[in-house]
PDB file of C-alpha atoms in Angstrom:
ATOM      1  CA  GLY A   1      41.015  24.154-140.672  1.00 77.00           C
ATOM      2  CA  VAL A   2      37.315  24.284-139.968  1.00 86.00           C
ATOM      3  CA  PRO A   3      35.077  22.054-142.109  1.00 87.00           C
ATOM      4  CA  GLY A   4      33.137  24.140-144.605  1.00 91.00           C
ATOM      5  CA  ARG A   5      35.347  27.231-144.230  1.00 94.00           C
ATOM      6  CA  MET A   6      38.107  27.577-146.838  1.00 96.00           C
ATOM      7  CA  ASP A   7      37.897  23.796-146.929  1.00 96.00           C
ATOM      8  CA  TYR A   8      40.182  22.413-149.649  1.00 96.00           C
ATOM      9  CA  VAL A   9      38.802  19.176-151.092  1.00 96.00           C
ATOM     10  CA  GLN A  10      41.589  19.048-153.688  1.00 96.00           C
ATOM     11  CA  GLU A  11      44.630  21.195-154.475  1.00 95.00           C
ATOM     12  CA  LYS A  12      46.044  19.737-157.712  1.00 93.00           C
ATOM     13  CA  PRO A  13      45.834  19.807-160.693  1.00 94.00           C
ATOM     14  CA  PHE A  14      43.222  22.463-159.848  1.00 95.00           C
ATOM     15  CA  ALA A  15      41.917  23.403-156.422  1.00 96.00           C
ATOM     16  CA  VAL A  16      38.376  22.785-155.220  1.00 98.00           C
ATOM     17  CA  VAL A  17      37.349  24.734-152.140  1.00 97.00           C
ATOM     18  CA  ILE A  18      34.120  24.788-150.127  1.00 97.00           C
ATOM     19  CA  ASP A  19      33.176  27.822-148.065  1.00 96.00           C
ATOM     20  CA  TYR A  20      30.021  28.822-146.226  1.00 94.00           C
ATOM     21  CA  ALA A  21      30.313  32.457-147.419  1.00 94.00           C
ATOM     22  CA  HIS A  22      26.800  33.805-147.878  1.00 91.00           C
ATOM     23  CA  THR A  23      27.110  37.565-147.359  1.00 93.00           C
ATOM     24  CA  PRO A  24      28.644  40.060-149.792  1.00 96.00           C
ATOM     25  CA  ASP A  25      31.506  40.825-147.405  1.00 97.00           C
ATOM     26  CA  SER A  26      32.371  37.187-146.658  1.00 96.00           C
ATOM     27  CA  LEU A  27      32.090  36.244-150.336  1.00 97.00           C
ATOM     28  CA  GLU A  28      34.440  39.044-151.386  1.00 97.00           C
ATOM     29  CA  LYS A  29      36.996  38.109-148.727  1.00 97.00           C
ATOM     30  CA  VAL A  30      36.931  34.447-149.794  1.00 97.00           C
ATOM     31  CA  TYR A  31      37.434  35.396-153.453  1.00 98.00           C
ATOM     32  CA  GLN A  32      40.231  37.854-152.625  1.00 97.00           C
ATOM     33  CA  THR A  33      42.030  35.285-150.479  1.00 97.00           C
ATOM     34  CA  LEU A  34      41.752  32.547-153.090  1.00 97.00           C
ATOM     35  CA  LEU A  35      43.052  34.800-155.852  1.00 96.00           C
ATOM     36  CA  THR A  36      46.268  35.260-153.859  1.00 94.00           C
ATOM     37  CA  ARG A  37      46.620  31.456-153.679  1.00 92.00           C
ATOM     38  CA  THR A  38      45.651  30.627-157.274  1.00 86.00           C
ATOM     39  CA  SER A  39      48.613  30.403-159.621  1.00 82.00           C
ATOM     40  CA  ASN A  40      46.803  31.508-162.771  1.00 88.00           C
ATOM     41  CA  LYS A  41      44.358  33.864-160.995  1.00 88.00           C
ATOM     42  CA  LYS A  42      41.279  32.097-162.412  1.00 96.00           C
ATOM     43  CA  LEU A  43      38.337  31.412-160.122  1.00 98.00           C
ATOM     44  CA  ILE A  44      35.412  29.274-161.211  1.00 98.00           C
ATOM     45  CA  CYS A  45      32.625  30.121-158.791  1.00 98.00           C
ATOM     46  CA  VAL A  46      29.547  28.111-157.831  1.00 98.00           C
ATOM     47  CA  LEU A  47      27.136  30.607-156.316  1.00 96.00           C
ATOM     48  CA  GLY A  48      23.679  30.346-154.789  1.00 84.00           C
ATOM     49  CA  ALA A  49      22.296  33.145-152.639  1.00 74.00           C
ATOM     50  CA  ALA A  50      20.348  33.862-149.517  1.00 71.00           C
ATOM     51  CA  GLY A  51      17.689  31.263-148.973  1.00 80.00           C
ATOM     52  CA  GLY A  52      14.160  31.904-150.096  1.00 83.00           C
ATOM     53  CA  GLY A  53      12.088  34.399-148.183  1.00 81.00           C
ATOM     54  CA  ARG A  54      14.956  36.422-146.741  1.00 83.00           C
ATOM     55  CA  ASP A  55      17.802  38.765-147.560  1.00 83.00           C
ATOM     56  CA  ARG A  56      16.655  39.464-151.115  1.00 90.00           C
ATOM     57  CA  TRP A  57      18.616  42.737-151.088  1.00 92.00           C
ATOM     58  CA  LYS A  58      21.944  40.932-151.169  1.00 94.00           C
ATOM     59  CA  ARG A  59      21.320  38.775-154.234  1.00 94.00           C
ATOM     60  CA  PRO A  60      22.290  41.401-156.849  1.00 94.00           C
ATOM     61  CA  VAL A  61      25.208  42.440-154.621  1.00 96.00           C
ATOM     62  CA  LEU A  62      26.465  38.835-154.565  1.00 95.00           C
ATOM     63  CA  GLY A  63      26.175  38.826-158.361  1.00 94.00           C
ATOM     64  CA  ARG A  64      28.314  41.982-158.605  1.00 94.00           C
ATOM     65  CA  VAL A  65      30.943  40.528-156.283  1.00 96.00           C
ATOM     66  CA  ALA A  66      31.097  37.264-158.253  1.00 95.00           C
ATOM     67  CA  GLU A  67      31.342  39.092-161.573  1.00 94.00           C
ATOM     68  CA  LYS A  68      34.252  41.143-160.234  1.00 94.00           C
ATOM     69  CA  TYR A  69      36.368  38.150-159.160  1.00 96.00           C
ATOM     70  CA  CYS A  70      35.260  35.045-161.078  1.00 96.00           C
ATOM     71  CA  LYS A  71      36.408  33.965-164.526  1.00 95.00           C
ATOM     72  CA  LYS A  72      33.312  31.763-164.819  1.00 96.00           C
ATOM     73  CA  ILE A  73      30.199  31.648-162.638  1.00 97.00           C
ATOM     74  CA  VAL A  74      27.748  28.795-162.158  1.00 97.00           C
ATOM     75  CA  LEU A  75      24.551  30.083-160.549  1.00 96.00           C
ATOM     76  CA  THR A  76      22.669  27.419-158.624  1.00 95.00           C
ATOM     77  CA  ASP A  77      20.178  26.580-155.919  1.00 89.00           C
ATOM     78  CA  GLU A  78      20.936  26.874-152.239  1.00 91.00           C
ATOM     79  CA  ASP A  79      17.821  26.872-150.041  1.00 92.00           C
ATOM     80  CA  PRO A  80      14.872  28.279-151.992  1.00 92.00           C
ATOM     81  CA  PHE A  81      12.199  27.302-149.451  1.00 93.00           C
ATOM     82  CA  ASP A  82       8.863  28.467-150.967  1.00 93.00           C
ATOM     83  CA  GLU A  83      10.407  31.041-153.284  1.00 93.00           C
ATOM     84  CA  ASP A  84      10.808  30.464-157.034  1.00 93.00           C
ATOM     85  CA  PRO A  85      14.408  29.177-157.471  1.00 93.00           C
ATOM     86  CA  MET A  86      14.693  30.630-160.983  1.00 93.00           C
ATOM     87  CA  GLY A  87      13.571  34.004-159.624  1.00 93.00           C
ATOM     88  CA  ILE A  88      16.373  33.848-157.076  1.00 93.00           C
ATOM     89  CA  LEU A  89      18.890  33.243-159.892  1.00 93.00           C
ATOM     90  CA  ASP A  90      17.340  36.152-161.833  1.00 93.00           C
ATOM     91  CA  GLN A  91      17.964  38.410-158.835  1.00 93.00           C
ATOM     92  CA  ILE A  92      21.609  37.337-158.567  1.00 93.00           C
ATOM     93  CA  GLU A  93      22.041  37.829-162.310  1.00 92.00           C
ATOM     94  CA  SER A  94      20.546  41.332-162.060  1.00 92.00           C
ATOM     95  CA  GLY A  95      23.757  42.332-160.275  1.00 92.00           C
ATOM     96  CA  PHE A  96      25.859  41.556-163.342  1.00 91.00           C
ATOM     97  CA  SER A  97      26.856  44.595-165.390  1.00 88.00           C
ATOM     98  CA  LYS A  98      25.145  45.228-168.695  1.00 73.00           C
ATOM     99  CA  HIS A  99      28.482  44.463-170.388  1.00 61.00           C
ATOM    100  CA  GLN A 100      28.898  41.033-168.748  1.00 61.00           C
ATOM    101  CA  ASN A 101      30.547  38.661-171.201  1.00 60.00           C
ATOM    102  CA  LYS A 102      27.923  35.997-170.459  1.00 75.00           C
ATOM    103  CA  ASN A 103      30.593  33.749-168.988  1.00 87.00           C
ATOM    104  CA  TYR A 104      28.121  32.177-166.582  1.00 93.00           C
ATOM    105  CA  PHE A 105      25.710  29.272-166.425  1.00 95.00           C
ATOM    106  CA  ARG A 106      22.355  28.771-164.680  1.00 95.00           C
ATOM    107  CA  ILE A 107      21.983  25.235-163.324  1.00 97.00           C
ATOM    108  CA  LEU A 108      19.399  24.789-160.583  1.00 95.00           C
ATOM    109  CA  ASP A 109      20.467  21.293-159.571  1.00 95.00           C
ATOM    110  CA  ARG A 110      23.355  21.968-157.177  1.00 96.00           C
ATOM    111  CA  ARG A 111      25.059  18.647-157.899  1.00 97.00           C
ATOM    112  CA  GLU A 112      24.979  19.333-161.654  1.00 97.00           C
ATOM    113  CA  ALA A 113      26.215  22.888-161.080  1.00 98.00           C
ATOM    114  CA  ILE A 114      29.224  21.661-159.104  1.00 98.00           C
ATOM    115  CA  GLY A 115      29.888  19.054-161.795  1.00 97.00           C
ATOM    116  CA  LYS A 116      29.834  21.775-164.464  1.00 98.00           C
ATOM    117  CA  ALA A 117      32.335  23.888-162.508  1.00 98.00           C
ATOM    118  CA  ILE A 118      34.659  20.908-162.143  1.00 97.00           C
ATOM    119  CA  LEU A 119      34.456  20.205-165.884  1.00 96.00           C
ATOM    120  CA  LEU A 120      35.313  23.838-166.632  1.00 96.00           C
ATOM    121  CA  ALA A 121      38.411  23.770-164.410  1.00 96.00           C
ATOM    122  CA  ARG A 122      41.901  23.517-165.822  1.00 95.00           C
ATOM    123  CA  LYS A 123      45.319  23.130-164.247  1.00 95.00           C
ATOM    124  CA  GLY A 124      45.993  26.005-161.859  1.00 95.00           C
ATOM    125  CA  ASP A 125      42.354  27.114-161.571  1.00 96.00           C
ATOM    126  CA  THR A 126      40.394  27.231-158.332  1.00 97.00           C
ATOM    127  CA  VAL A 127      36.784  26.081-158.120  1.00 98.00           C
ATOM    128  CA  ILE A 128      35.100  27.782-155.162  1.00 98.00           C
ATOM    129  CA  ILE A 129      31.701  26.522-154.021  1.00 98.00           C
ATOM    130  CA  THR A 130      29.943  28.878-151.613  1.00 96.00           C
ATOM    131  CA  GLY A 131      26.799  29.098-149.559  1.00 92.00           C
ATOM    132  CA  LYS A 132      26.290  25.674-147.976  1.00 93.00           C
ATOM    133  CA  GLY A 133      29.522  24.769-146.195  1.00 92.00           C
ATOM    134  CA  THR A 134      28.709  21.829-143.931  1.00 92.00           C
ATOM    135  CA  GLU A 135      24.917  22.208-143.923  1.00 92.00           C
ATOM    136  CA  ASP A 136      23.176  18.830-144.025  1.00 94.00           C
ATOM    137  CA  TRP A 137      20.122  19.827-146.057  1.00 94.00           C
ATOM    138  CA  ILE A 138      18.872  21.774-149.048  1.00 93.00           C
ATOM    139  CA  ARG A 139      15.543  23.275-148.023  1.00 93.00           C
ATOM    140  CA  GLY A 140      12.783  23.410-150.612  1.00 91.00           C
ATOM    141  CA  ALA A 141       9.111  24.257-150.880  1.00 91.00           C
ATOM    142  CA  LYS A 142       6.697  23.175-148.161  1.00 91.00           C
ATOM    143  CA  ASN A 143       9.577  22.467-145.748  1.00 88.00           C
ATOM    144  CA  LYS A 144      10.965  19.713-147.982  1.00 93.00           C
ATOM    145  CA  LYS A 145      14.426  18.733-146.782  1.00 95.00           C
ATOM    146  CA  ILE A 146      16.831  17.120-149.240  1.00 94.00           C
ATOM    147  CA  PRO A 147      19.846  15.461-147.577  1.00 95.00           C
ATOM    148  CA  TRP A 148      23.056  17.201-148.650  1.00 96.00           C
ATOM    149  CA  ASN A 149      26.765  16.866-148.045  1.00 96.00           C
ATOM    150  CA  GLU A 150      28.785  19.348-150.084  1.00 95.00           C
ATOM    151  CA  ARG A 151      32.164  17.699-149.485  1.00 96.00           C
ATOM    152  CA  LYS A 152      30.938  14.184-150.255  1.00 97.00           C
ATOM    153  CA  THR A 153      29.249  15.449-153.422  1.00 97.00           C
ATOM    154  CA  VAL A 154      32.463  17.131-154.597  1.00 97.00           C
ATOM    155  CA  GLU A 155      34.545  14.028-153.819  1.00 97.00           C
ATOM    156  CA  GLU A 156      32.121  11.806-155.780  1.00 96.00           C
ATOM    157  CA  LEU A 157      32.132  14.154-158.771  1.00 97.00           C
ATOM    158  CA  LEU A 158      35.921  14.415-158.768  1.00 96.00           C
ATOM    159  CA  ALA A 159      36.246  10.610-158.640  1.00 94.00           C
ATOM    160  CA  LYS A 160      33.887  10.230-161.630  1.00 90.00           C
ATOM    161  CA  CYS A 161      35.438  13.046-163.574  1.00 82.00           C
ATOM    162  CA  ASN A 162      38.984  11.699-163.975  1.00 66.00           C
ATOM    163  CA  HIS A 163      39.731  15.272-165.067  1.00 49.00           C
ATOM    164  CA  ARG A 164      42.570  15.838-167.509  1.00 46.00           C
ATOM    165  CA  ASP A 165      44.127  19.164-168.459  1.00 45.00           C
TER     166      ASP A 165
END
């Protein structure tokens, strides 16, 4: 496979997959594909959105797509640049239906958000982490660059977790 695209970090007892999906169409295709490969049909989705200052239109659409396919959603930071990160999460959340069962979490720190998704996972589930893929940085305000490695972060969290079903 290609690093950062349908990239399985772990398959058992629950799968953890990284994918760069960052458009509504690519996100939906990733979710649809994973549901066909997930034994219990439960996706736990870590979702950021378009980086700050661009593509605001797609944030609520990404929220609608995630709500349609994900059992649980962890909204998090991706690349806010100079935009308010909480405002970005608000825009994603605005795509959820009014009848959403509130089965989602808002955790700005991406590492903590991934950790939460891993803790929520049970045997047969799939944790899907989208938006960053193999990007080396999280971009913040005033061109701040935070070193980032999605796969390494997931591997470290899984090693610490010693997850049991």
